[in-house]
Amino acid sequence: MMPAEAIVEARGVGKTYDGGVEALKDVSLALSRGRLNTLLGPSGCGKTTLLKIIAGLIPPSRGEVWVKGKKVDGPGPERAFVFQDFALLPWANVLRNVAFGLELRGMPKEQRDDLARKQIAEAGLSGFESSYPHQLSGGMRQRVGLARALAVDADIILMDEPFASVDEQTRRKFQEELLDLLRHKQKTVIFVTHSIEEATYLSDQIVLLSPRPGTVSKIIHPNIERGGRNPDEIRRDKNYLDVVDEIWQILKHYVV
Amino acid sequence: MQRKELIAKRRLVWQLISFALVFGLWELAGRWPISLAFPPFSKTFLALLRMTADGSLAKAYLSTAQPLVIGIVLCGIAGIGFGIGMGLSRTIEWFSLPVFIILQAAPMAAIIPLITYIYGIGLTSKVLAVVFLAAPVIVMNSYKGIRNTNPSLIQMCRSFLGTRRQEIIKIILPHAAALIFAGLRLGLAMGFIGIVIAELLITPTGIGDLITYHSSVADYPEMFAAIASIIAVAAFAIHGLQRLEHKLFPPEIRGSS
Ligand SMILES: Nc1ncnc2c1ncn2[C@@H]1O[C@H](COP(=O)(O)OP(=O)(O)O)[C@@H](O)[C@H]1O
Ligand SMILES: [Mg+2]
């Protein structure tokens, strides 16, 4: 699959944190529109850092990021972030949390609550509108975080290990829902994970990062044939298993 | 539901038993007697009834409440405002944090004579005594509440294009509210200490006057009744605020603890 039009581009991005930790070094990559792109690498290799630089939440020390032909100098309406720790307001109910991005944009209450209710329904959370985050399971909280990102209707969804803290069944369900979402809406997803299987199963493109300081060690296009097959069949697919093995052969050298 | 009621009932019984025990021991100690200046509980209680009936207690509280309320309201507005400012601005933090750390550790009662020297013996001095004792904890709690905001929530707000103003109003302040309120409660506790010291040290007024006067004419039951009553009033006020705090900011929905 040849790169479709690049919607996000990183050019020579480097990040050194105050205190001297070099998290990223000379990262260049192009992420395609309408595809699911994964950042994969060992813990501490700078995945979150790179994702937050793309989000405009932290500035790069070197290099630049371009999104839709514009240089990134902060967050923008075309990007929405799904946080690893959910980042929900503990004092606000599900409805307000989901509508929060719209609230910040100054949308009138009725209108934003309407939109949020739709997202809540699509996320399978109907009936929980007035529940508080502490009353929800980890999986449901992440659904709220995702619904909040979808509510602002950004083209690019940035997800930082969104399924890391949910159980395996929920995780697989989420994966299917994410693929479904991509089939029905023109979204570009940039997805951080440290799971080889998850990356291979979901991605159109995998950016493999080396340990700290993170550099691009390989770019892989899994090209998994989905065509109406069920998840278990795909996971037994030779192509799928080959890609998993290929990545493992690289990553295993990083494990100390 | 029923279980809860049962537990509440049982707790009430224990509380009553412990009160009875304390008052009983007090009665015994007073009758023994430990000292001629230490009246038994029964005499003290009768003195309390007398003072309530002749209106002297109410009059005393009215005059004690004045500097206390003014002082706490001042701290509540200026102290919380200042603590918030310190939490939000590095500059304000830089020049005032050391001052408040020292104030919080210093035995503030020691400066009351100095206040009297400068501001005389009127209401101003008493208000200042309350302010000096209550302000440090109110300011520091507000400051800590602001500073402890979950950084992930701030990033979330920024990623959804929140302005700095929205960040403060919609994230930082609600997050800090519980700690700020707790600071107010602790400040009130300090304020009670401040006002009693001021009324004993500066000029006897209000409850301090009751204590000093009855002690000087050796009406020990009256003196003890006044002391016990101010302790009870302070304890009830602070306990009430704590209940309110729990109601307003239940632990599971508050941002910080
Ligand atoms: N705010 C920060 N200040 C200093 N060092 C940081 C900061 N955030 C992350 N790091 C360091 O940068 C490296 C990369 O972190 P991160 O991007 O979170 O990795 P990953 O998400 O791949 O686990 C780690 O070594 C981490 O300790
Ligand atoms: Mg991470």
PDB file of C-alpha atoms and ligand atoms in Angstrom, chain A residues 15-24 39-52 58 84 160-161 192-194 209-210 212-214, chain B residues 155, ligand 1:
ATOM      1  CA  LYS A  15      13.381  16.176  21.979  1.00  0.00           C
ATOM      2  CA  THR A  16      15.643  16.703  24.935  1.00  0.00           C
ATOM      3  CA  TYR A  17      13.789  17.278  28.200  1.00  0.00           C
ATOM      4  CA  ASP A  18      14.933  19.788  30.776  1.00  0.00           C
ATOM      5  CA  GLY A  19      17.419  17.851  32.798  1.00  0.00           C
ATOM      6  CA  GLY A  20      19.090  16.367  29.745  1.00  0.00           C
ATOM      7  CA  VAL A  21      17.058  13.235  28.947  1.00  0.00           C
ATOM      8  CA  GLU A  22      17.168  12.828  25.186  1.00  0.00           C
ATOM      9  CA  ALA A  23      13.858  11.174  24.401  1.00  0.00           C
ATOM     10  CA  LEU A  24      13.775  11.469  20.595  1.00  0.00           C
ATOM     11  CA  LEU A  39       3.907   4.076  16.897  1.00  0.00           C
ATOM     12  CA  LEU A  40       5.389   0.904  18.337  1.00  0.00           C
ATOM     13  CA  GLY A  41       8.408   0.488  20.562  1.00  0.00           C
ATOM     14  CA  PRO A  42       9.662  -0.533  23.957  1.00  0.00           C
ATOM     15  CA  SER A  43       8.605   1.337  27.057  1.00  0.00           C
ATOM     16  CA  GLY A  44      10.408   4.646  27.497  1.00  0.00           C
ATOM     17  CA  CYS A  45      11.437   4.964  23.849  1.00  0.00           C
ATOM     18  CA  GLY A  46       9.620   8.234  23.385  1.00  0.00           C
ATOM     19  CA  LYS A  47       6.259   7.178  21.913  1.00  0.00           C
ATOM     20  CA  THR A  48       4.233   9.435  24.177  1.00  0.00           C
ATOM     21  CA  THR A  49       6.706  12.244  23.624  1.00  0.00           C
ATOM     22  CA  LEU A  50       6.379  11.958  19.835  1.00  0.00           C
ATOM     23  CA  LEU A  51       2.582  11.784  20.030  1.00  0.00           C
ATOM     24  CA  LYS A  52       2.427  14.870  22.246  1.00  0.00           C
ATOM     25  CA  ILE A  58       5.024  19.853  23.920  1.00  0.00           C
ATOM     26  CA  GLN A  84      -3.656   6.979  28.415  1.00  0.00           C
ATOM     27  CA  ASP A 160      -1.816   7.060  23.633  1.00  0.00           C
ATOM     28  CA  GLU A 161      -1.979   3.377  24.581  1.00  0.00           C
ATOM     29  CA  VAL A 192       0.605   4.336  20.371  1.00  0.00           C
ATOM     30  CA  THR A 193       1.066   0.821  21.663  1.00  0.00           C
ATOM     31  CA  HIS A 194       3.750  -1.489  22.914  1.00  0.00           C
ATOM     32  CA  LEU A 209      10.926   3.083  17.259  1.00  0.00           C
ATOM     33  CA  SER A 210      14.264   2.118  18.787  1.00  0.00           C
ATOM     34  CA  ARG A 212      15.928   5.887  23.947  1.00  0.00           C
ATOM     35  CA  PRO A 213      16.715   8.142  22.282  1.00  0.00           C
ATOM     36  CA  GLY A 214      13.879   7.046  20.032  1.00  0.00           C
TER      37      GLY A 214
ATOM     38  CA  GLN B 155      -2.885  18.998  28.956  1.00  0.00           C
TER      39      GLN B 155
HETATM   40  N1  LIG C   1       8.425  15.614  31.322  1.00  0.00           N
HETATM   41  C1  LIG C   1       9.546  14.860  31.231  1.00  0.00           C
HETATM   42  N2  LIG C   1      10.710  15.295  31.760  1.00  0.00           N
HETATM   43  C2  LIG C   1      11.832  14.554  31.670  1.00  0.00           C
HETATM   44  N3  LIG C   1      11.899  13.352  31.087  1.00  0.00           N
HETATM   45  C3  LIG C   1      10.779  12.847  30.544  1.00  0.00           C
HETATM   46  C4  LIG C   1       9.537  13.578  30.586  1.00  0.00           C
HETATM   47  N4  LIG C   1       8.579  12.829  29.975  1.00  0.00           N
HETATM   48  C5  LIG C   1       9.191  11.701  29.574  1.00  0.00           C
HETATM   49  N5  LIG C   1      10.514  11.709  29.902  1.00  0.00           N
HETATM   50  C6  LIG C   1      11.500  10.662  29.584  1.00  0.00           C
HETATM   51  O1  LIG C   1      11.584  10.544  28.205  1.00  0.00           O
HETATM   52  C7  LIG C   1      11.652   9.172  27.820  1.00  0.00           C
HETATM   53  C8  LIG C   1      10.531   8.842  26.862  1.00  0.00           C
HETATM   54  O2  LIG C   1       9.297   8.906  27.560  1.00  0.00           O
HETATM   55  P1  LIG C   1       7.905   8.581  26.894  1.00  0.00           P
HETATM   56  O3  LIG C   1       7.746   9.415  25.679  1.00  0.00           O
HETATM   57  O4  LIG C   1       6.872   8.700  27.928  1.00  0.00           O
HETATM   58  O5  LIG C   1       8.110   7.049  26.493  1.00  0.00           O
HETATM   59  P2  LIG C   1       7.033   5.941  26.112  1.00  0.00           P
HETATM   60  O6  LIG C   1       5.710   6.605  25.947  1.00  0.00           O
HETATM   61  O7  LIG C   1       7.549   5.333  24.848  1.00  0.00           O
HETATM   62  O8  LIG C   1       7.031   4.947  27.214  1.00  0.00           O
HETATM   63  C9  LIG C   1      11.605   8.367  29.090  1.00  0.00           C
HETATM   64  O9  LIG C   1      12.919   8.006  29.438  1.00  0.00           O
HETATM   65  C10 LIG C   1      11.045   9.320  30.102  1.00  0.00           C
HETATM   66  O10 LIG C   1      11.574   9.048  31.369  1.00  0.00           O
END
